[in-house]
Amino acid sequence: MELWVYMTDYGDTVNAQLQEMQMVRDKIFALEQNQHAMKQRYDEEVSRLRHELELRGGPASHMGGPPHGTAPHAQRPEIGNPQSSLFGTIITNPAGPGGPGGPGLAPPSQEQQQGPPQHPMPQPQPGPQPPPQAPFSAFPPNGYPSGVPQAPSSPGPGKRGGRGPPGPNTPQQNSQSAYPDNRGSPQIARPTPPPQQGRMPESVGNQLADLAPELLPPNQKREGDDWFAVFNPRVPRVLDVELLHTLQHESVVCCVRFSYDGNFVATGCNRCAQIYEVSSGRLVTTLQDDTVDKEGDLYIRSVCFSPDGRYLATGAEDKQIRVWDIQSKTIKQSFTGHEQDIYSLDFSRNGRHIASGSGDRTVRVWDIETSREILCLQIEDGVTTVAMSPDGAYVAAGSLDKSVRVWDARGGHLLERLDGAEGHKDSVYSVAFAPSGRELVSGSLDKTIKMWELGDPRTMIHATRSNGKCIRTFEGHKDFVLSVALTPDGAWVLSGSKDRGVQFWDPSNGTVQLMLQGHKNSVISVAPSPQGPFFATGSGDMRARIWK
């Protein structure tokens, strides 16, 4: 009897354990099914994001990256820090598979590096966790990854030893080109605006990048094979835009500039400057210093025609200003004195003086006739941009310290310092005088453009404080404003941005007239023609374009 009772109890125990094991099996099976379904949804989401990225022109191979909600740590560089670059991330995708290497801007802030909110993924139930999946990138609003690799600095002329005080670095040229066949304009998908789409036209204000072109009526857009423009629905359309020529380059196009007669446009890229005929888009001249060491990169940051069109001045990373005789393709003059890369040049209208700005914290003015430096204006931080007033009386500069300064070009007296509460909240990367010379515009990494009214010229030189004031702030770009200019009649302000867009603004009220998306990377330079209705753009996508 006792044995029977024991066997009965043992059988009940075994049955209970078997039932418990079956419950465990069922739970594991349910977890496996849930994990399989979750993985399938995850793969579908990755596939959707990859397809969406490809439609925007970005490389699908960049789907790897940091886990959700994380961003690479970046610090704003300082001039003289050899591990940083003054132009660290101008290019939205400076190096990597399928992307060109090139010069860039200061790294974006931690906030700017954060991507848009991630799509929520189903959470697994408690229990055994599925194996970890490869994370996919969180893309910033411009549709490109924000991480930028550090790279050694570019070489200067000859085989000299050190470069003196350390200057900004330039990422090395990547041998894999985004457009391998550079004989013509690449056949690529029409660019799309950043992902904030779907808003009604009347609610976008100056944020024209929020408009989806496919949803707009014909009178509010203009489209080409690989570009489009949208027009502000809140204001009458008074402009139009048309692509004339695509000028393919072998590297990033750092700068564009028209000749004073409007017949030619010059571009600056890696190691050379090129001059094109505006009417035909034909390459007329390539200017390259063959005495410079052939190793590494040497970007031409700035180009500028002399008023008579005979000479082209170039400023480069090797700290030299070269003045080229265009017809003979020879160097007429070289100016040395800057201790770091030269980022900006401007000729005076009389053709005698050149202003230059450098990462060495100086603005310098050079005399063409005497081949001498006549002014050296020292400031507290790196100079990113310079401009001379139409009458040659003033020289203006923008700096990493968020300020715009204006000096008397003859005596070097500081007349205006435009900053403070009305000023920019981040580094200034472009300045341009209005045709009158009484106003100027500035573009900044704070994504805004400001128009400044200068003080009375009769009292500025004796003033104890700045009399200039900000009369208008233009807001609408989604990312750094890299270049600004005014049309010759002063009727429009042009701007180019890291958001890949070019915008035309009405300076009288700060309203944007149109937004043009015609490049696959940052628009580094914009320039209106002094004659006729043309303008040019230069970009990190290794193309310059001439528009009408």
PDB file of N, CA and C in Angstrom, residues 197-275:
ATOM      1  N   GLN A 197       8.143  67.117 -44.108  1.00  0.00           N
ATOM      2  CA  GLN A 197       7.258  67.406 -45.222  1.00  0.00           C
ATOM      3  C   GLN A 197       5.793  67.251 -44.795  1.00  0.00           C
ATOM      4  N   GLY A 198       4.936  67.661 -45.689  1.00  0.00           N
ATOM      5  CA  GLY A 198       3.520  67.430 -45.460  1.00  0.00           C
ATOM      6  C   GLY A 198       2.782  68.617 -44.875  1.00  0.00           C
ATOM      7  N   ARG A 199       3.471  69.713 -44.545  1.00  0.00           N
ATOM      8  CA  ARG A 199       2.787  70.870 -43.994  1.00  0.00           C
ATOM      9  C   ARG A 199       2.061  71.615 -45.102  1.00  0.00           C
ATOM     10  N   MET A 200       1.010  72.307 -44.729  1.00  0.00           N
ATOM     11  CA  MET A 200       0.245  73.077 -45.695  1.00  0.00           C
ATOM     12  C   MET A 200       1.045  74.305 -46.100  1.00  0.00           C
ATOM     13  N   PRO A 201       0.961  74.713 -47.376  1.00  0.00           N
ATOM     14  CA  PRO A 201       1.764  75.841 -47.858  1.00  0.00           C
ATOM     15  C   PRO A 201       1.597  77.109 -47.042  1.00  0.00           C
ATOM     16  N   GLU A 202       0.385  77.381 -46.559  1.00  0.00           N
ATOM     17  CA  GLU A 202       0.169  78.646 -45.866  1.00  0.00           C
ATOM     18  C   GLU A 202       0.810  78.654 -44.482  1.00  0.00           C
ATOM     19  N   SER A 203       1.281  77.499 -43.989  1.00  0.00           N
ATOM     20  CA  SER A 203       1.819  77.439 -42.637  1.00  0.00           C
ATOM     21  C   SER A 203       3.339  77.360 -42.593  1.00  0.00           C
ATOM     22  N   VAL A 204       4.005  77.347 -43.730  1.00  0.00           N
ATOM     23  CA  VAL A 204       5.442  77.112 -43.710  1.00  0.00           C
ATOM     24  C   VAL A 204       6.257  78.370 -43.456  1.00  0.00           C
ATOM     25  N   GLY A 205       5.694  79.566 -43.684  1.00  0.00           N
ATOM     26  CA  GLY A 205       6.467  80.783 -43.526  1.00  0.00           C
ATOM     27  C   GLY A 205       7.631  80.800 -44.498  1.00  0.00           C
ATOM     28  N   ASN A 206       8.861  81.016 -43.982  1.00  0.00           N
ATOM     29  CA  ASN A 206      10.053  80.985 -44.817  1.00  0.00           C
ATOM     30  C   ASN A 206      10.671  79.591 -44.912  1.00  0.00           C
ATOM     31  N   GLN A 207      10.051  78.608 -44.278  1.00  0.00           N
ATOM     32  CA  GLN A 207      10.584  77.247 -44.280  1.00  0.00           C
ATOM     33  C   GLN A 207      10.141  76.512 -45.547  1.00  0.00           C
ATOM     34  N   LEU A 208      10.626  76.968 -46.703  1.00  0.00           N
ATOM     35  CA  LEU A 208      10.172  76.375 -47.959  1.00  0.00           C
ATOM     36  C   LEU A 208      10.655  74.947 -48.137  1.00  0.00           C
ATOM     37  N   ALA A 209      11.688  74.548 -47.390  1.00  0.00           N
ATOM     38  CA  ALA A 209      12.145  73.163 -47.472  1.00  0.00           C
ATOM     39  C   ALA A 209      11.103  72.190 -46.924  1.00  0.00           C
ATOM     40  N   ASP A 210      10.111  72.699 -46.189  1.00  0.00           N
ATOM     41  CA  ASP A 210       9.059  71.833 -45.659  1.00  0.00           C
ATOM     42  C   ASP A 210       8.004  71.484 -46.706  1.00  0.00           C
ATOM     43  N   LEU A 211       8.039  72.154 -47.850  1.00  0.00           N
ATOM     44  CA  LEU A 211       7.036  71.909 -48.884  1.00  0.00           C
ATOM     45  C   LEU A 211       7.444  70.710 -49.738  1.00  0.00           C
ATOM     46  N   ALA A 212       6.504  69.840 -50.032  1.00  0.00           N
ATOM     47  CA  ALA A 212       6.732  68.709 -50.932  1.00  0.00           C
ATOM     48  C   ALA A 212       6.382  69.152 -52.351  1.00  0.00           C
ATOM     49  N   PRO A 213       7.354  69.185 -53.264  1.00  0.00           N
ATOM     50  CA  PRO A 213       7.076  69.698 -54.616  1.00  0.00           C
ATOM     51  C   PRO A 213       5.944  68.970 -55.324  1.00  0.00           C
ATOM     52  N   GLU A 214       5.833  67.662 -55.081  1.00  0.00           N
ATOM     53  CA  GLU A 214       4.791  66.898 -55.781  1.00  0.00           C
ATOM     54  C   GLU A 214       3.388  67.300 -55.360  1.00  0.00           C
ATOM     55  N   LEU A 215       3.274  68.007 -54.229  1.00  0.00           N
ATOM     56  CA  LEU A 215       1.954  68.432 -53.755  1.00  0.00           C
ATOM     57  C   LEU A 215       1.630  69.873 -54.145  1.00  0.00           C
ATOM     58  N   LEU A 216       2.572  70.568 -54.776  1.00  0.00           N
ATOM     59  CA  LEU A 216       2.363  71.973 -55.105  1.00  0.00           C
ATOM     60  C   LEU A 216       1.764  72.131 -56.494  1.00  0.00           C
ATOM     61  N   PRO A 217       0.972  73.172 -56.691  1.00  0.00           N
ATOM     62  CA  PRO A 217       0.463  73.460 -58.045  1.00  0.00           C
ATOM     63  C   PRO A 217       1.595  73.928 -58.945  1.00  0.00           C
ATOM     64  N   PRO A 218       1.425  73.852 -60.256  1.00  0.00           N
ATOM     65  CA  PRO A 218       2.511  74.198 -61.194  1.00  0.00           C
ATOM     66  C   PRO A 218       3.069  75.597 -61.024  1.00  0.00           C
ATOM     67  N   ASN A 219       2.243  76.561 -60.617  1.00  0.00           N
ATOM     68  CA  ASN A 219       2.741  77.934 -60.512  1.00  0.00           C
ATOM     69  C   ASN A 219       3.596  78.163 -59.265  1.00  0.00           C
ATOM     70  N   GLN A 220       3.724  77.146 -58.399  1.00  0.00           N
ATOM     71  CA  GLN A 220       4.536  77.290 -57.188  1.00  0.00           C
ATOM     72  C   GLN A 220       5.783  76.419 -57.218  1.00  0.00           C
ATOM     73  N   LYS A 221       6.147  75.922 -58.394  1.00  0.00           N
ATOM     74  CA  LYS A 221       7.352  75.101 -58.468  1.00  0.00           C
ATOM     75  C   LYS A 221       7.925  75.152 -59.879  1.00  0.00           C
ATOM     76  N   ARG A 222       9.180  74.774 -59.975  1.00  0.00           N
ATOM     77  CA  ARG A 222       9.867  74.621 -61.246  1.00  0.00           C
ATOM     78  C   ARG A 222      10.773  73.409 -61.101  1.00  0.00           C
ATOM     79  N   GLU A 223      10.746  72.489 -62.061  1.00  0.00           N
ATOM     80  CA  GLU A 223      11.479  71.238 -61.923  1.00  0.00           C
ATOM     81  C   GLU A 223      12.330  70.954 -63.149  1.00  0.00           C
ATOM     82  N   GLY A 224      13.524  70.380 -62.899  1.00  0.00           N
ATOM     83  CA  GLY A 224      14.404  69.895 -63.946  1.00  0.00           C
ATOM     84  C   GLY A 224      14.690  68.428 -63.729  1.00  0.00           C
ATOM     85  N   ASP A 225      15.644  67.885 -64.496  1.00  0.00           N
ATOM     86  CA  ASP A 225      15.949  66.458 -64.395  1.00  0.00           C
ATOM     87  C   ASP A 225      16.470  66.077 -63.016  1.00  0.00           C
ATOM     88  N   ASP A 226      17.326  66.905 -62.435  1.00  0.00           N
ATOM     89  CA  ASP A 226      17.887  66.575 -61.121  1.00  0.00           C
ATOM     90  C   ASP A 226      17.888  67.790 -60.198  1.00  0.00           C
ATOM     91  N   TRP A 227      16.937  68.684 -60.372  1.00  0.00           N
ATOM     92  CA  TRP A 227      16.816  69.841 -59.505  1.00  0.00           C
ATOM     93  C   TRP A 227      15.369  70.301 -59.471  1.00  0.00           C
ATOM     94  N   PHE A 228      15.037  71.085 -58.471  1.00  0.00           N
ATOM     95  CA  PHE A 228      13.709  71.692 -58.415  1.00  0.00           C
ATOM     96  C   PHE A 228      13.791  72.982 -57.606  1.00  0.00           C
ATOM     97  N   ALA A 229      12.817  73.831 -57.824  1.00  0.00           N
ATOM     98  CA  ALA A 229      12.672  75.067 -57.051  1.00  0.00           C
ATOM     99  C   ALA A 229      11.224  75.179 -56.609  1.00  0.00           C
ATOM    100  N   VAL A 230      11.012  75.659 -55.389  1.00  0.00           N
ATOM    101  CA  VAL A 230       9.654  75.929 -54.903  1.00  0.00           C
ATOM    102  C   VAL A 230       9.571  77.411 -54.570  1.00  0.00           C
ATOM    103  N   PHE A 231       8.399  77.976 -54.808  1.00  0.00           N
ATOM    104  CA  PHE A 231       8.182  79.407 -54.625  1.00  0.00           C
ATOM    105  C   PHE A 231       7.254  79.639 -53.438  1.00  0.00           C
ATOM    106  N   ASN A 232       7.520  80.707 -52.732  1.00  0.00           N
ATOM    107  CA  ASN A 232       6.759  81.009 -51.522  1.00  0.00           C
ATOM    108  C   ASN A 232       5.296  81.287 -51.882  1.00  0.00           C
ATOM    109  N   PRO A 233       4.356  80.472 -51.380  1.00  0.00           N
ATOM    110  CA  PRO A 233       2.947  80.680 -51.727  1.00  0.00           C
ATOM    111  C   PRO A 233       2.339  81.929 -51.087  1.00  0.00           C
ATOM    112  N   ARG A 234       3.062  82.541 -50.131  1.00  0.00           N
ATOM    113  CA  ARG A 234       2.504  83.699 -49.428  1.00  0.00           C
ATOM    114  C   ARG A 234       2.810  85.024 -50.115  1.00  0.00           C
ATOM    115  N   VAL A 235       3.696  85.001 -51.129  1.00  0.00           N
ATOM    116  CA  VAL A 235       4.057  86.253 -51.802  1.00  0.00           C
ATOM    117  C   VAL A 235       3.926  86.054 -53.311  1.00  0.00           C
ATOM    118  N   PRO A 236       3.704  87.124 -54.067  1.00  0.00           N
ATOM    119  CA  PRO A 236       3.625  86.995 -55.534  1.00  0.00           C
ATOM    120  C   PRO A 236       4.934  86.470 -56.103  1.00  0.00           C
ATOM    121  N   ARG A 237       4.820  85.585 -57.060  1.00  0.00           N
ATOM    122  CA  ARG A 237       6.011  85.037 -57.712  1.00  0.00           C
ATOM    123  C   ARG A 237       6.510  86.030 -58.758  1.00  0.00           C
ATOM    124  N   VAL A 238       7.717  86.547 -58.547  1.00  0.00           N
ATOM    125  CA  VAL A 238       8.274  87.521 -59.475  1.00  0.00           C
ATOM    126  C   VAL A 238       9.603  87.056 -60.067  1.00  0.00           C
ATOM    127  N   LEU A 239      10.083  85.890 -59.636  1.00  0.00           N
ATOM    128  CA  LEU A 239      11.330  85.340 -60.161  1.00  0.00           C
ATOM    129  C   LEU A 239      11.075  83.993 -60.815  1.00  0.00           C
ATOM    130  N   ASP A 240      12.001  83.589 -61.652  1.00  0.00           N
ATOM    131  CA  ASP A 240      12.007  82.249 -62.222  1.00  0.00           C
ATOM    132  C   ASP A 240      13.443  81.752 -62.180  1.00  0.00           C
ATOM    133  N   VAL A 241      13.648  80.481 -62.389  1.00  0.00           N
ATOM    134  CA  VAL A 241      14.995  79.929 -62.349  1.00  0.00           C
ATOM    135  C   VAL A 241      15.118  78.833 -63.395  1.00  0.00           C
ATOM    136  N   GLU A 242      16.297  78.757 -64.002  1.00  0.00           N
ATOM    137  CA  GLU A 242      16.545  77.771 -65.047  1.00  0.00           C
ATOM    138  C   GLU A 242      18.014  77.379 -65.002  1.00  0.00           C
ATOM    139  N   LEU A 243      18.305  76.097 -65.105  1.00  0.00           N
ATOM    140  CA  LEU A 243      19.687  75.614 -65.134  1.00  0.00           C
ATOM    141  C   LEU A 243      20.266  75.788 -66.532  1.00  0.00           C
ATOM    142  N   LEU A 244      21.437  76.462 -66.603  1.00  0.00           N
ATOM    143  CA  LEU A 244      22.109  76.643 -67.894  1.00  0.00           C
ATOM    144  C   LEU A 244      23.214  75.611 -68.104  1.00  0.00           C
ATOM    145  N   HIS A 245      24.126  75.490 -67.132  1.00  0.00           N
ATOM    146  CA  HIS A 245      25.272  74.603 -67.320  1.00  0.00           C
ATOM    147  C   HIS A 245      25.623  73.910 -66.008  1.00  0.00           C
ATOM    148  N   THR A 246      26.064  72.665 -66.121  1.00  0.00           N
ATOM    149  CA  THR A 246      26.644  71.928 -65.009  1.00  0.00           C
ATOM    150  C   THR A 246      28.126  71.751 -65.298  1.00  0.00           C
ATOM    151  N   LEU A 247      28.958  72.207 -64.394  1.00  0.00           N
ATOM    152  CA  LEU A 247      30.410  72.189 -64.568  1.00  0.00           C
ATOM    153  C   LEU A 247      30.985  71.137 -63.621  1.00  0.00           C
ATOM    154  N   GLN A 248      31.262  69.971 -64.170  1.00  0.00           N
ATOM    155  CA  GLN A 248      31.736  68.865 -63.346  1.00  0.00           C
ATOM    156  C   GLN A 248      33.208  69.053 -62.981  1.00  0.00           C
ATOM    157  N   HIS A 249      33.544  68.806 -61.720  1.00  0.00           N
ATOM    158  CA  HIS A 249      34.911  68.903 -61.232  1.00  0.00           C
ATOM    159  C   HIS A 249      35.356  67.550 -60.674  1.00  0.00           C
ATOM    160  N   GLU A 250      36.636  67.456 -60.353  1.00  0.00           N
ATOM    161  CA  GLU A 250      37.180  66.223 -59.790  1.00  0.00           C
ATOM    162  C   GLU A 250      37.315  66.296 -58.281  1.00  0.00           C
ATOM    163  N   SER A 251      36.884  67.388 -57.694  1.00  0.00           N
ATOM    164  CA  SER A 251      36.925  67.530 -56.244  1.00  0.00           C
ATOM    165  C   SER A 251      35.851  68.523 -55.830  1.00  0.00           C
ATOM    166  N   VAL A 252      35.748  68.742 -54.536  1.00  0.00           N
ATOM    167  CA  VAL A 252      34.811  69.709 -53.984  1.00  0.00           C
ATOM    168  C   VAL A 252      35.063  71.091 -54.599  1.00  0.00           C
ATOM    169  N   VAL A 253      33.991  71.788 -54.934  1.00  0.00           N
ATOM    170  CA  VAL A 253      34.090  73.157 -55.446  1.00  0.00           C
ATOM    171  C   VAL A 253      33.933  74.106 -54.257  1.00  0.00           C
ATOM    172  N   CYS A 254      35.029  74.746 -53.877  1.00  0.00           N
ATOM    173  CA  CYS A 254      35.035  75.590 -52.675  1.00  0.00           C
ATOM    174  C   CYS A 254      34.476  76.983 -52.921  1.00  0.00           C
ATOM    175  N   CYS A 255      34.596  77.485 -54.170  1.00  0.00           N
ATOM    176  CA  CYS A 255      34.206  78.873 -54.406  1.00  0.00           C
ATOM    177  C   CYS A 255      33.877  79.085 -55.879  1.00  0.00           C
ATOM    178  N   VAL A 256      33.005  80.045 -56.137  1.00  0.00           N
ATOM    179  CA  VAL A 256      32.656  80.466 -57.501  1.00  0.00           C
ATOM    180  C   VAL A 256      32.652  81.984 -57.527  1.00  0.00           C
ATOM    181  N   ARG A 257      33.034  82.566 -58.686  1.00  0.00           N
ATOM    182  CA  ARG A 257      33.056  84.031 -58.801  1.00  0.00           C
ATOM    183  C   ARG A 257      32.987  84.415 -60.277  1.00  0.00           C
ATOM    184  N   PHE A 258      32.171  85.416 -60.596  1.00  0.00           N
ATOM    185  CA  PHE A 258      32.060  85.922 -61.963  1.00  0.00           C
ATOM    186  C   PHE A 258      33.102  87.001 -62.217  1.00  0.00           C
ATOM    187  N   SER A 259      33.483  87.132 -63.483  1.00  0.00           N
ATOM    188  CA  SER A 259      34.266  88.285 -63.901  1.00  0.00           C
ATOM    189  C   SER A 259      33.356  89.513 -63.916  1.00  0.00           C
ATOM    190  N   TYR A 260      33.951  90.697 -63.886  1.00  0.00           N
ATOM    191  CA  TYR A 260      33.148  91.913 -63.782  1.00  0.00           C
ATOM    192  C   TYR A 260      32.293  92.154 -65.027  1.00  0.00           C
ATOM    193  N   ASP A 261      32.733  91.645 -66.185  1.00  0.00           N
ATOM    194  CA  ASP A 261      31.905  91.803 -67.378  1.00  0.00           C
ATOM    195  C   ASP A 261      30.854  90.709 -67.503  1.00  0.00           C
ATOM    196  N   GLY A 262      30.863  89.745 -66.586  1.00  0.00           N
ATOM    197  CA  GLY A 262      29.861  88.686 -66.580  1.00  0.00           C
ATOM    198  C   GLY A 262      30.063  87.604 -67.609  1.00  0.00           C
ATOM    199  N   ASN A 263      31.165  87.633 -68.354  1.00  0.00           N
ATOM    200  CA  ASN A 263      31.366  86.653 -69.428  1.00  0.00           C
ATOM    201  C   ASN A 263      31.982  85.347 -68.944  1.00  0.00           C
ATOM    202  N   PHE A 264      32.617  85.378 -67.779  1.00  0.00           N
ATOM    203  CA  PHE A 264      33.321  84.194 -67.308  1.00  0.00           C
ATOM    204  C   PHE A 264      33.000  83.954 -65.830  1.00  0.00           C
ATOM    205  N   VAL A 265      33.142  82.693 -65.420  1.00  0.00           N
ATOM    206  CA  VAL A 265      33.002  82.337 -64.012  1.00  0.00           C
ATOM    207  C   VAL A 265      34.205  81.483 -63.628  1.00  0.00           C
ATOM    208  N   ALA A 266      34.792  81.780 -62.495  1.00  0.00           N
ATOM    209  CA  ALA A 266      35.944  81.032 -61.989  1.00  0.00           C
ATOM    210  C   ALA A 266      35.519  80.159 -60.824  1.00  0.00           C
ATOM    211  N   THR A 267      36.148  79.007 -60.705  1.00  0.00           N
ATOM    212  CA  THR A 267      35.885  78.094 -59.599  1.00  0.00           C
ATOM    213  C   THR A 267      37.211  77.721 -58.944  1.00  0.00           C
ATOM    214  N   GLY A 268      37.155  77.446 -57.660  1.00  0.00           N
ATOM    215  CA  GLY A 268      38.325  76.966 -56.929  1.00  0.00           C
ATOM    216  C   GLY A 268      38.061  75.580 -56.396  1.00  0.00           C
ATOM    217  N   CYS A 269      39.000  74.668 -56.623  1.00  0.00           N
ATOM    218  CA  CYS A 269      38.839  73.298 -56.143  1.00  0.00           C
ATOM    219  C   CYS A 269      40.202  72.788 -55.685  1.00  0.00           C
ATOM    220  N   ASN A 270      40.397  71.492 -55.680  1.00  0.00           N
ATOM    221  CA  ASN A 270      41.644  70.929 -55.191  1.00  0.00           C
ATOM    222  C   ASN A 270      42.775  71.180 -56.188  1.00  0.00           C
ATOM    223  N   ARG A 271      43.762  71.971 -55.782  1.00  0.00           N
ATOM    224  CA  ARG A 271      45.000  72.219 -56.510  1.00  0.00           C
ATOM    225  C   ARG A 271      44.897  73.192 -57.686  1.00  0.00           C
ATOM    226  N   CYS A 272      43.711  73.537 -58.132  1.00  0.00           N
ATOM    227  CA  CYS A 272      43.642  74.412 -59.302  1.00  0.00           C
ATOM    228  C   CYS A 272      42.403  75.296 -59.255  1.00  0.00           C
ATOM    229  N   ALA A 273      42.495  76.377 -60.044  1.00  0.00           N
ATOM    230  CA  ALA A 273      41.337  77.227 -60.329  1.00  0.00           C
ATOM    231  C   ALA A 273      41.007  77.048 -61.807  1.00  0.00           C
ATOM    232  N   GLN A 274      39.728  77.100 -62.119  1.00  0.00           N
ATOM    233  CA  GLN A 274      39.288  76.907 -63.491  1.00  0.00           C
ATOM    234  C   GLN A 274      38.378  78.055 -63.900  1.00  0.00           C
ATOM    235  N   ILE A 275      38.455  78.442 -65.160  1.00  0.00           N
ATOM    236  CA  ILE A 275      37.648  79.533 -65.683  1.00  0.00           C
ATOM    237  C   ILE A 275      36.796  79.000 -66.832  1.00  0.00           C
TER     238      ILE A 275
END
